[in-house]
PDB file of N, CA and C in Angstrom:
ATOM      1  N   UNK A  30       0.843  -1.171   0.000  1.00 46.00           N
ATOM      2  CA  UNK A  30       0.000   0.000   0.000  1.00 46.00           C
ATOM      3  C   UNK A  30       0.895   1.244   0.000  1.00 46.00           C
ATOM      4  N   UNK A  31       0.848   1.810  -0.796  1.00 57.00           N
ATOM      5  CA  UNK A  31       1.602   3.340  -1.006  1.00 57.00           C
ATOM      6  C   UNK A  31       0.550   4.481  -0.428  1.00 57.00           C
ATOM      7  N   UNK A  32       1.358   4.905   0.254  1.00 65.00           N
ATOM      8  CA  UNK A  32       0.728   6.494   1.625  1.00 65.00           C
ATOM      9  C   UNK A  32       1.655   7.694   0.646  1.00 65.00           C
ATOM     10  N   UNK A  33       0.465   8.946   0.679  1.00 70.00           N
ATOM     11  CA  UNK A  33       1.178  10.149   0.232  1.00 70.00           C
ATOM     12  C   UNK A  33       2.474  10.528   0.650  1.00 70.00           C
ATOM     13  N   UNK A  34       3.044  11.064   0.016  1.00 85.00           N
ATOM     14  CA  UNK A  34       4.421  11.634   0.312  1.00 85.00           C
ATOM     15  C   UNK A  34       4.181  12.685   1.519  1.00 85.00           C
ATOM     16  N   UNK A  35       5.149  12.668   2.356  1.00 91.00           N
ATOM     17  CA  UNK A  35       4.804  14.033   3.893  1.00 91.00           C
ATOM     18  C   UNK A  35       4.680  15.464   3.282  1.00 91.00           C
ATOM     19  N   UNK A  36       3.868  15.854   4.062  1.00 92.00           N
ATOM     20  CA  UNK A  36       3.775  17.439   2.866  1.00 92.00           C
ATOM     21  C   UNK A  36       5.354  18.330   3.939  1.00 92.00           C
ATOM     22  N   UNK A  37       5.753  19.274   2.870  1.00 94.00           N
ATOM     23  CA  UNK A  37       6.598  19.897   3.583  1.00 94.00           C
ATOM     24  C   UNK A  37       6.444  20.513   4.633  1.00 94.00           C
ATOM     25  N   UNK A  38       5.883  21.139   5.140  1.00 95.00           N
ATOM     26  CA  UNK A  38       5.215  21.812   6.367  1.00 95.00           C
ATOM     27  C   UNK A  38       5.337  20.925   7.785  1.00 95.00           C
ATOM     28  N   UNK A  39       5.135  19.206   7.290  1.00 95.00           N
ATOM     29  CA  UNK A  39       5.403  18.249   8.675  1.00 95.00           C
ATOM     30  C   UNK A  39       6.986  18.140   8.251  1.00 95.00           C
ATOM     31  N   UNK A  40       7.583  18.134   7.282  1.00 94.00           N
ATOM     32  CA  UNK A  40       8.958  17.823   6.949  1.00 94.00           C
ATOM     33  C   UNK A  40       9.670  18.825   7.867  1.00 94.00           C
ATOM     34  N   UNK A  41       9.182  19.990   7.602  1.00 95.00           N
ATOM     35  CA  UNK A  41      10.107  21.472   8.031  1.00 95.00           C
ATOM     36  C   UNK A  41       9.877  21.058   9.441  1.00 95.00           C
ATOM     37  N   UNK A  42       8.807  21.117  10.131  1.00 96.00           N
ATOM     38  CA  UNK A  42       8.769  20.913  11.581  1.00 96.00           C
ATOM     39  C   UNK A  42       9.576  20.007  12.291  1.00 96.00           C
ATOM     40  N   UNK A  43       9.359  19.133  11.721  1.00 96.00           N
ATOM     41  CA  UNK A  43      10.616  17.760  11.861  1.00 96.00           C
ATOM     42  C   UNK A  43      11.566  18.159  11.816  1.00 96.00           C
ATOM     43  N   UNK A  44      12.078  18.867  11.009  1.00 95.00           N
ATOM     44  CA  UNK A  44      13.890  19.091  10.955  1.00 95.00           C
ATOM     45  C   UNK A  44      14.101  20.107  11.933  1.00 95.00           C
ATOM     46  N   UNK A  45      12.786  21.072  12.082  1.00 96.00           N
ATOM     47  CA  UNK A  45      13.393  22.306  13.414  1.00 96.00           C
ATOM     48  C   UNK A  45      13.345  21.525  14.766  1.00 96.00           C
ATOM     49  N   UNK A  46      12.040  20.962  14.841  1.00 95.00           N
ATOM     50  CA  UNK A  46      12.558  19.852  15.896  1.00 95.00           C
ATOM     51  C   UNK A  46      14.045  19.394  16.149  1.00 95.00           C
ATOM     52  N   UNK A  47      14.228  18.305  14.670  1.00 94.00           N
ATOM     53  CA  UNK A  47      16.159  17.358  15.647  1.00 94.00           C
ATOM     54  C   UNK A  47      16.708  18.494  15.953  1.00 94.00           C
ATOM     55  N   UNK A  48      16.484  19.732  14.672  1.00 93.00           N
ATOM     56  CA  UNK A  48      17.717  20.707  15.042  1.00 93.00           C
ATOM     57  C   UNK A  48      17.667  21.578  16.634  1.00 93.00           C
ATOM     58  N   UNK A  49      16.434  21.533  17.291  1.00 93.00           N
ATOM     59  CA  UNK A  49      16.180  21.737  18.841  1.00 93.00           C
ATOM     60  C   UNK A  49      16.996  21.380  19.384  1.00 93.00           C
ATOM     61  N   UNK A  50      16.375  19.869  19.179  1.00 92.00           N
ATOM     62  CA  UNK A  50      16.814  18.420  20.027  1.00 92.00           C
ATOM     63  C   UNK A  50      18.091  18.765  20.068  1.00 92.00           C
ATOM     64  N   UNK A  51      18.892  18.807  19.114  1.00 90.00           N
ATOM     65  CA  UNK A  51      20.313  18.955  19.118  1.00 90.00           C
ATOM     66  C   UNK A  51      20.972  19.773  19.823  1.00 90.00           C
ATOM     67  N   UNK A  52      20.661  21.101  19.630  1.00 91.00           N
ATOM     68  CA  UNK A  52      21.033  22.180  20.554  1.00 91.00           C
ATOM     69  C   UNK A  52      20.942  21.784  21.842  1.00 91.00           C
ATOM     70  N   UNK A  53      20.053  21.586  21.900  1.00 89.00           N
ATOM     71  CA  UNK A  53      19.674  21.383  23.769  1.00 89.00           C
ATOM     72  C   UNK A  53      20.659  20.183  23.977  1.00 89.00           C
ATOM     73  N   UNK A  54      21.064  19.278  23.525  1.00 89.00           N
ATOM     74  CA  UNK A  54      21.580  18.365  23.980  1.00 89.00           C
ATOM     75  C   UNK A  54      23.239  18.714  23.937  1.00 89.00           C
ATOM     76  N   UNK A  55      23.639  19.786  23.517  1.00 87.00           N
ATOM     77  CA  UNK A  55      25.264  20.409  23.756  1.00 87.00           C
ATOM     78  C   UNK A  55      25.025  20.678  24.893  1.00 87.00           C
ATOM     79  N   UNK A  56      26.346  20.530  25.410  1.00 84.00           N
ATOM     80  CA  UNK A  56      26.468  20.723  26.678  1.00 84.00           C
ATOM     81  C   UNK A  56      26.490  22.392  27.369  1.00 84.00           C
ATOM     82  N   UNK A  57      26.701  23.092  26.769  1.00 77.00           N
ATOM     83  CA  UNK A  57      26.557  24.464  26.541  1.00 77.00           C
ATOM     84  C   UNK A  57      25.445  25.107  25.762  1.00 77.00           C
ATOM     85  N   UNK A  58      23.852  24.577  25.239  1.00 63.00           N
ATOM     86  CA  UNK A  58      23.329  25.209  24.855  1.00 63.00           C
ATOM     87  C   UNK A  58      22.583  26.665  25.858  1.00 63.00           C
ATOM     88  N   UNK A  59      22.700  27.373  25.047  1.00 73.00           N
ATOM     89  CA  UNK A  59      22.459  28.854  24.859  1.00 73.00           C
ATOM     90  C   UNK A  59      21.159  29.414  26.187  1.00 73.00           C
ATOM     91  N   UNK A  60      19.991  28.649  25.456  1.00 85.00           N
ATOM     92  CA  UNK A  60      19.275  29.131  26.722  1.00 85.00           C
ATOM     93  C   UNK A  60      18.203  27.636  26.232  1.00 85.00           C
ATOM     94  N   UNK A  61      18.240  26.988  27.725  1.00 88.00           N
ATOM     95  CA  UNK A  61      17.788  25.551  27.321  1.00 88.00           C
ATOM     96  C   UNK A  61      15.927  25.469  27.951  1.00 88.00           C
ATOM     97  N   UNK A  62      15.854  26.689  28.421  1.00 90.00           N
ATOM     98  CA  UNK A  62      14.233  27.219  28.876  1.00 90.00           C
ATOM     99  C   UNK A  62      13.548  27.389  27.508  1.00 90.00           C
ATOM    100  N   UNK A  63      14.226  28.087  26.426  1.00 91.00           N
ATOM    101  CA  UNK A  63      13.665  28.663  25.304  1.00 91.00           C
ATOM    102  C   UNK A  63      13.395  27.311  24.521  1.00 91.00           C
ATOM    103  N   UNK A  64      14.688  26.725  24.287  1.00 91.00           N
ATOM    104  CA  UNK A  64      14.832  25.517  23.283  1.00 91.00           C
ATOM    105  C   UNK A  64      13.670  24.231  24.073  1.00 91.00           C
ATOM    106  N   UNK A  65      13.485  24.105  24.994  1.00 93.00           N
ATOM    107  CA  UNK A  65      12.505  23.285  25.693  1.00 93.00           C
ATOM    108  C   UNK A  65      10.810  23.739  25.132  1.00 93.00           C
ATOM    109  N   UNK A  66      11.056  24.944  24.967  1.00 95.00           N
ATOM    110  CA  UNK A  66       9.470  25.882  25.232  1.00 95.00           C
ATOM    111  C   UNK A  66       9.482  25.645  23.119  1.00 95.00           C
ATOM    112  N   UNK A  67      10.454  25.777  22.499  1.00 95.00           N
ATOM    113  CA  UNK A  67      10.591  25.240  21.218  1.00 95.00           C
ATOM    114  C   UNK A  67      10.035  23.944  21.061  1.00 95.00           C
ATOM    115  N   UNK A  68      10.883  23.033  21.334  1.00 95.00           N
ATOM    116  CA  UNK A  68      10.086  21.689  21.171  1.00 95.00           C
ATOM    117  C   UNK A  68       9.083  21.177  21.479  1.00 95.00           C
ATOM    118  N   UNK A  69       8.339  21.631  22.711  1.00 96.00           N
ATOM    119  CA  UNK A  69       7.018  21.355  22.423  1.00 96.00           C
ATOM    120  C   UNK A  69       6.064  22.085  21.901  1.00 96.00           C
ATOM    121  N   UNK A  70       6.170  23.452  21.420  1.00 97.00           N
ATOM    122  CA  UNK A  70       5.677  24.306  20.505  1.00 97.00           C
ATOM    123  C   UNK A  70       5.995  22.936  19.602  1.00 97.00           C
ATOM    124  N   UNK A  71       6.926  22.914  18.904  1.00 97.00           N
ATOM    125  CA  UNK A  71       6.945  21.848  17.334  1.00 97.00           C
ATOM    126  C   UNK A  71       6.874  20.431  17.963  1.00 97.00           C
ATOM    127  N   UNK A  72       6.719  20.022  18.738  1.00 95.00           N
ATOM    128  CA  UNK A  72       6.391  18.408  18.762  1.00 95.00           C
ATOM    129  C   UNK A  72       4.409  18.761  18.679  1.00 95.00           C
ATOM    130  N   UNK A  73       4.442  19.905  19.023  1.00 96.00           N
ATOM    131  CA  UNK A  73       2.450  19.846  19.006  1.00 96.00           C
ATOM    132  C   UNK A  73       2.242  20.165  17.020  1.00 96.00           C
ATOM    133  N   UNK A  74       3.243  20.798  16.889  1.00 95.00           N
ATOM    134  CA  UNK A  74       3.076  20.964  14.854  1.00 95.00           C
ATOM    135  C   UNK A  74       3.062  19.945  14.195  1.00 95.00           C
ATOM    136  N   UNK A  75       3.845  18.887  15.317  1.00 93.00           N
ATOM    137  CA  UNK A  75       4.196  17.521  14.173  1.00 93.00           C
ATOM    138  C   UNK A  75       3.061  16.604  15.013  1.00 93.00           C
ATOM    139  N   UNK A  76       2.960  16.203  16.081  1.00 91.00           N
ATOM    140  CA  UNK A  76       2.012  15.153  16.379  1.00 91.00           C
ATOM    141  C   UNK A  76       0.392  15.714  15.615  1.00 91.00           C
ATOM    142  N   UNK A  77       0.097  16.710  16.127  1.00 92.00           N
ATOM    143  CA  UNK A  77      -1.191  16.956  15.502  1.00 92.00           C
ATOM    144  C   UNK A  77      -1.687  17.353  14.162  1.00 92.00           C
ATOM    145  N   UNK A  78      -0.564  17.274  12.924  1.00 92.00           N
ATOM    146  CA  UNK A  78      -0.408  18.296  12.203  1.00 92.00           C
ATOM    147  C   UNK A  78      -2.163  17.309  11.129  1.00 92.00           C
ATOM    148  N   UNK A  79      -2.498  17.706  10.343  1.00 92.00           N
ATOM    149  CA  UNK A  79      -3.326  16.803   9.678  1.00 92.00           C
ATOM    150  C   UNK A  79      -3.404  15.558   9.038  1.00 92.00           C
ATOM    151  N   UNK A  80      -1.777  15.627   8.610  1.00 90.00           N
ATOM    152  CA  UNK A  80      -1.364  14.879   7.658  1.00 90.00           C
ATOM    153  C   UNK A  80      -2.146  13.108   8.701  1.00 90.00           C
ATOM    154  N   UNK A  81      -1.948  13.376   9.809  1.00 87.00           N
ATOM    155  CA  UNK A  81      -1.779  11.857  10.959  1.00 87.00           C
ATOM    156  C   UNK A  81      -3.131  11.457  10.594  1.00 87.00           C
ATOM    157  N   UNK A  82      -4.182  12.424   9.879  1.00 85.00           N
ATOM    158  CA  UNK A  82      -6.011  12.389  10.574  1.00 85.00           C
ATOM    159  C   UNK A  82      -5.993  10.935   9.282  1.00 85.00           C
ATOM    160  N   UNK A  83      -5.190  10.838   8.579  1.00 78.00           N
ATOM    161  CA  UNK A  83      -5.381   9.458   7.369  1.00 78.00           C
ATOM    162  C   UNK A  83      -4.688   8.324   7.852  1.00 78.00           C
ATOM    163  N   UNK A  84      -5.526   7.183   7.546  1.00 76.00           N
ATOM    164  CA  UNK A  84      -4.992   5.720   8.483  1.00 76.00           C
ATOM    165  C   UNK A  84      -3.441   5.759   8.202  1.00 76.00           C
ATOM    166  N   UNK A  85      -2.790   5.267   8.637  1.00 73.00           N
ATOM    167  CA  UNK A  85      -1.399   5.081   8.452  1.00 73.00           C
ATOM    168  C   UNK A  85      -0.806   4.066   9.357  1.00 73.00           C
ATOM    169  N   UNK A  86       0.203   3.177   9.094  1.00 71.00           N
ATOM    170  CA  UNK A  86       0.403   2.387  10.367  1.00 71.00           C
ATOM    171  C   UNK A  86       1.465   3.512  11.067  1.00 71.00           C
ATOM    172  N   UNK A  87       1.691   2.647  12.735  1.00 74.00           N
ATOM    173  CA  UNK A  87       2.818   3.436  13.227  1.00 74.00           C
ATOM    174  C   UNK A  87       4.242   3.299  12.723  1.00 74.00           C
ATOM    175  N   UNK A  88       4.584   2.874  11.611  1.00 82.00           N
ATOM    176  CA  UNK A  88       6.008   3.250  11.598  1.00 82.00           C
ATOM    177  C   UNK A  88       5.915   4.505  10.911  1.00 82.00           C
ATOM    178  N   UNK A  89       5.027   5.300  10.681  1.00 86.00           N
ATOM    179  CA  UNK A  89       4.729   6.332   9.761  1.00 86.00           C
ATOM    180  C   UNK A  89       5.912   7.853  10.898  1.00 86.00           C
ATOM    181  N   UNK A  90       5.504   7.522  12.069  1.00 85.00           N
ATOM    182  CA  UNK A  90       6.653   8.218  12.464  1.00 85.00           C
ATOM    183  C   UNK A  90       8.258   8.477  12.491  1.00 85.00           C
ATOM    184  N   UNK A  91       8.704   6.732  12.500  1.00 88.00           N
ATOM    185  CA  UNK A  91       9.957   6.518  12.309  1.00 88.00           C
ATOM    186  C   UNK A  91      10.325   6.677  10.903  1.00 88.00           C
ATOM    187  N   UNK A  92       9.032   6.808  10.200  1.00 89.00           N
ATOM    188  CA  UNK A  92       9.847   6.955   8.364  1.00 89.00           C
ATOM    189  C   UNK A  92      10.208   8.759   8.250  1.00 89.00           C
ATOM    190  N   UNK A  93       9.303   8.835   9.001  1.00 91.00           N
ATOM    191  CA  UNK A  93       8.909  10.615   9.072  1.00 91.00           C
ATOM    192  C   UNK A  93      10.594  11.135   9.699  1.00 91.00           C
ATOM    193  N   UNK A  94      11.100  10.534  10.553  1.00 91.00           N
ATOM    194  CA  UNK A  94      12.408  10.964  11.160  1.00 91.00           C
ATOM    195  C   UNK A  94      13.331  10.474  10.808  1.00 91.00           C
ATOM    196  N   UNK A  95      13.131   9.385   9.935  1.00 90.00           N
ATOM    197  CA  UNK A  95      14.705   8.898   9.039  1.00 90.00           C
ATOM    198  C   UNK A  95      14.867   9.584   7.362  1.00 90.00           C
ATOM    199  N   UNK A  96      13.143   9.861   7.278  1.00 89.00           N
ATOM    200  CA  UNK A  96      13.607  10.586   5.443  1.00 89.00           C
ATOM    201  C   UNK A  96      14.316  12.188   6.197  1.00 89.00           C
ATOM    202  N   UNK A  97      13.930  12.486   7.945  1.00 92.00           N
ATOM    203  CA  UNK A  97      14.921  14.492   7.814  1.00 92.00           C
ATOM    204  C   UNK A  97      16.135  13.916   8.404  1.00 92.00           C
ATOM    205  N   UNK A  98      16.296  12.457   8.955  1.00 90.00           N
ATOM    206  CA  UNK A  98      17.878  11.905   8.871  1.00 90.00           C
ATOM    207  C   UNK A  98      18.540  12.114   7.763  1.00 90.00           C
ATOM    208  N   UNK A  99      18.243  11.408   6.877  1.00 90.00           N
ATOM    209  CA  UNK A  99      18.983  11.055   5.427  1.00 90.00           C
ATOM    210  C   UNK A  99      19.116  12.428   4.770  1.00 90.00           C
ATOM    211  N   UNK A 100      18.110  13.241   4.767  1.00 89.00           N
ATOM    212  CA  UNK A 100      18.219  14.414   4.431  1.00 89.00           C
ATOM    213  C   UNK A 100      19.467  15.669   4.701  1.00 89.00           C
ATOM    214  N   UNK A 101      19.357  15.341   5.836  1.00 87.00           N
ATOM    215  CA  UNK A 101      20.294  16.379   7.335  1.00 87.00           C
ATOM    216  C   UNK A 101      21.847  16.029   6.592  1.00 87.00           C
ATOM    217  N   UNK A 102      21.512  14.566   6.395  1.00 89.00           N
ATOM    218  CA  UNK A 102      22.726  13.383   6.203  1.00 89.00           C
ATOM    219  C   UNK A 102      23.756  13.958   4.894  1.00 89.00           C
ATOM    220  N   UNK A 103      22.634  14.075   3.908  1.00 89.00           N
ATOM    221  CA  UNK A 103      23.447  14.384   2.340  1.00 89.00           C
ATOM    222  C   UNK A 103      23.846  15.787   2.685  1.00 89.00           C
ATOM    223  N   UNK A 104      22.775  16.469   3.145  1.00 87.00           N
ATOM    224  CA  UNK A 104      23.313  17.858   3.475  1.00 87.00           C
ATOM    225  C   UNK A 104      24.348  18.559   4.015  1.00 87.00           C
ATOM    226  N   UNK A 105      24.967  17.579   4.817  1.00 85.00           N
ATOM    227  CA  UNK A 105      26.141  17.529   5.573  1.00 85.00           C
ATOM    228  C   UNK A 105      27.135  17.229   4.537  1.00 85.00           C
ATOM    229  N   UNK A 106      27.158  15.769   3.508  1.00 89.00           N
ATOM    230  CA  UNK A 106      28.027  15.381   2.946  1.00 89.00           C
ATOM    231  C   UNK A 106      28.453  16.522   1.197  1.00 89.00           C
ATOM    232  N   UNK A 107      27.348  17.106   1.141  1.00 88.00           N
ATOM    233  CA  UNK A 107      27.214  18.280   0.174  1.00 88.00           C
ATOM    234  C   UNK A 107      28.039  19.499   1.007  1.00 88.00           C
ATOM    235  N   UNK A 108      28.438  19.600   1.955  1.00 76.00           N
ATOM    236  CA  UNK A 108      28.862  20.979   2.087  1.00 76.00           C
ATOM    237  C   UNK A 108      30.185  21.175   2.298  1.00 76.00           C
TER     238      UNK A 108
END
């Protein structure tokens, strides 16, 4: 069974998300009140966003965070 492609809008949220996640997880991030008050601002963009309201099984999340892996991934190896 083939499921629509993620619209960009859950893509973008996803990637500001890891890129949160990330920050906060240096040992020196910046201000870790803000970056906290970030991620769940965008974990509520991505859990609720519409795209979820169509059946989907659950790995639909883990595909959702390995296509802004792979992404993050080339992006890195491109620069």
């Amino acid at each position: 069974m083939r499921f629509p492609p993620f619209p960009d809008d859950l893509v973008t949220a996803q990637r500001s998300w890891t890129a949160a996640y990330e920050e906060l997880a240096r040992p020196h991030a910046t201000s870790p009140t803000v970056l906290r008050r970030r991620l769940l601002r965008l974990s509520t963009q991505v859990y609720f966003h519409p795209y979820w309201a169509h059946p989907r099984p659950a790995a639909g999340w883990a595909e959702l965070r390995g296509l802004v892996r792979e992404q993050c991934a080339r992006e890195a190896r491109a620069a």
